[in-house]
C-alpha positions as MATLAB code, in Angstrom:
seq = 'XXXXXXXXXXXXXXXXXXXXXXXXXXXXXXXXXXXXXXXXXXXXXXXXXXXXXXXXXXXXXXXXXXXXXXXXXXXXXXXXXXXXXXXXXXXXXXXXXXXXXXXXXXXXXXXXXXXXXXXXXXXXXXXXXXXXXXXXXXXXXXX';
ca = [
     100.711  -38.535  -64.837;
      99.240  -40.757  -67.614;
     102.763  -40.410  -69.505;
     104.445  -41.735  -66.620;
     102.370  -44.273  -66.028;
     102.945  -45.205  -69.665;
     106.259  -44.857  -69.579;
     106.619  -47.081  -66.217;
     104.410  -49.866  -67.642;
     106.829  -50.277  -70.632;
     109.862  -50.213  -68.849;
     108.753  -53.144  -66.864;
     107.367  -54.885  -69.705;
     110.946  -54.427  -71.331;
     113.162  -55.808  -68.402;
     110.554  -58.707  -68.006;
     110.978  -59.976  -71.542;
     114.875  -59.338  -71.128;
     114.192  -61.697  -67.895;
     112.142  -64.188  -69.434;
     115.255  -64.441  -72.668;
     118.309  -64.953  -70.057;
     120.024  -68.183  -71.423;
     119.958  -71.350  -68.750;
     123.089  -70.963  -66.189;
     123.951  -74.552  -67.057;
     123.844  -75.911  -70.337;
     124.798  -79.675  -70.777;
     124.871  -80.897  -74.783;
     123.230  -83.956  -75.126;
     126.183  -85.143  -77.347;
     128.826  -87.776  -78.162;
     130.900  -85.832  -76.269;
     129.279  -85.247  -72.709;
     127.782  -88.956  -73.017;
     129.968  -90.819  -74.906;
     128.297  -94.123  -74.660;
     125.109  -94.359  -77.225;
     122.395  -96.426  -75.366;
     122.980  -94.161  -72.381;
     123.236  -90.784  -74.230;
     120.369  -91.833  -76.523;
     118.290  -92.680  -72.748;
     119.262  -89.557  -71.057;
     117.987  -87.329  -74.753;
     114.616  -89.417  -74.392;
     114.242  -89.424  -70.665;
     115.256  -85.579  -69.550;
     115.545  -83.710  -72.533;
     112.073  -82.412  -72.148;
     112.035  -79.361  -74.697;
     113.709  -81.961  -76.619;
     116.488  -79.502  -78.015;
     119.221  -81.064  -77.597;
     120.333  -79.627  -74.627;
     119.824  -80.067  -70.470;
     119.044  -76.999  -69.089;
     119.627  -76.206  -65.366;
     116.261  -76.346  -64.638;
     116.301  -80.250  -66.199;
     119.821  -81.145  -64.838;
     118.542  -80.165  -61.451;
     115.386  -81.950  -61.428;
     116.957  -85.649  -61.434;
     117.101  -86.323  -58.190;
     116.427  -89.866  -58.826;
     117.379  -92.080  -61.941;
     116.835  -95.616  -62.951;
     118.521  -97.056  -66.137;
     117.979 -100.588  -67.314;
     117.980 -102.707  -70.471;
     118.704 -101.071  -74.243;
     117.191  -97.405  -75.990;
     115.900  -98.047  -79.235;
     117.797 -101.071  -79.536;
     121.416 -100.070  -78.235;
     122.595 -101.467  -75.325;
     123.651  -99.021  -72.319;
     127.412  -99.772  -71.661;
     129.203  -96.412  -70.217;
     127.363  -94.203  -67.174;
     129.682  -92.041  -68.478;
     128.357  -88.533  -68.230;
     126.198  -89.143  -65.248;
     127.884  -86.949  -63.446;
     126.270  -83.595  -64.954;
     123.722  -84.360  -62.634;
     124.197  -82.643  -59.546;
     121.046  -83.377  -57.829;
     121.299  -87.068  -58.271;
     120.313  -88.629  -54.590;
     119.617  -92.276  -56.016;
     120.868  -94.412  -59.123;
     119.266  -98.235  -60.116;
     121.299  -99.567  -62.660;
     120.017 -102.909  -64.192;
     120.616 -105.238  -67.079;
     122.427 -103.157  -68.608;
     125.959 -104.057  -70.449;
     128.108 -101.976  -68.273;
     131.700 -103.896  -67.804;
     133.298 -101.401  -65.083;
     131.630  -98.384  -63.394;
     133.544  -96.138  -61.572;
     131.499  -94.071  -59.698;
     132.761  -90.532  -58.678;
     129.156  -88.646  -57.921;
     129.342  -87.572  -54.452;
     125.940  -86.635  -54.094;
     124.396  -89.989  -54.465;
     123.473  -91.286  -51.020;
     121.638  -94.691  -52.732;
     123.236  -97.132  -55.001;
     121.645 -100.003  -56.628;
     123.598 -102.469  -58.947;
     121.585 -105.211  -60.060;
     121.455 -108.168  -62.726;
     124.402 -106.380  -64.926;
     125.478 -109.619  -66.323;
     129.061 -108.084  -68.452;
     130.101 -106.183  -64.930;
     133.196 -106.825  -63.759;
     134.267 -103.779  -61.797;
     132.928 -101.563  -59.499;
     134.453  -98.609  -57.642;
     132.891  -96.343  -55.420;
     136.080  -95.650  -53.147;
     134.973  -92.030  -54.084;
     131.682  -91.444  -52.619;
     132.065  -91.103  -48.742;
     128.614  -89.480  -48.344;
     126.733  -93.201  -49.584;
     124.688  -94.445  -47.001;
     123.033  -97.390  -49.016;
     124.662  -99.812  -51.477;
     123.028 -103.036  -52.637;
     124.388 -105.348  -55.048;
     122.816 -108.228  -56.580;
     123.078 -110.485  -59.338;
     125.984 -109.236  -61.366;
     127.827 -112.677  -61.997;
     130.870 -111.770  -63.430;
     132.043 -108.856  -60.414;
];
């Protein structure tokens, strides 16, 4: 009965470690090519990479449920949002001073939309988000 219980004990032990390996469903580089502008790929690596590997897990994609980018990273300007869309959980976006010329905006899942003080803006399009219930924008001369 011992043996067994041995035997049991191990088997579990086994499938648990084989549990706690299992690679992240989602996977999201934090590269040049999945955020191709620099300021905003460099704020998104410093900002939600939290194991800081490189990669957004599942788990780190689908905690952003809200996000605020504004000014420069390390000195580089944010100019693309490009990217933002590996987010999936993404409810509310502030964008602000930034020196974003034309945002497109194609995330369906934000419901709250802030574009403020963006001074190079000079197009905005969010023809394809028919689930936003709040838009404000403010301050962006040049739109």
């Amino acid at each position: 009965m011992k043996k067994i219980f041995c035997i049991v004990c191990f088997v579990l032990l086994l499938c648990s470690q084989a549990l706690a390996s299992t690679p992240d469903y989602q996977r999201v580089p934090v590269n040049s090519t999945s955020f191709p502008d620099d300021g905003f790929r460099e704020w998104v690596r410093k900002k939600y990479d939290k194991n800081k590997d490189g990669w957004l897990s599942d788990k780190e994609l689908n905690a952003v449920k809200t996000m605020t980018v504004s000014g420069t990273v390390s000195g580089i300007e944010i100019k693309s949002l490009e990217g933002i869309d590996n987010f999936p959980f993404l409810t509310t976006l502030t964008c602000s001073k930034t020196g974003i010329t034309e945002l497109t905006f194609n995330n369906d899942t934000v419901k709250t939309l802030t574009i403020s003080n963006n001074s190079s803006l000079r197009k905005l399009d969010v023809s394809n988000n028919p689930s936003m219930t709040k838009l404000t924008i403010q301050g962006n001369h040049n739109l």
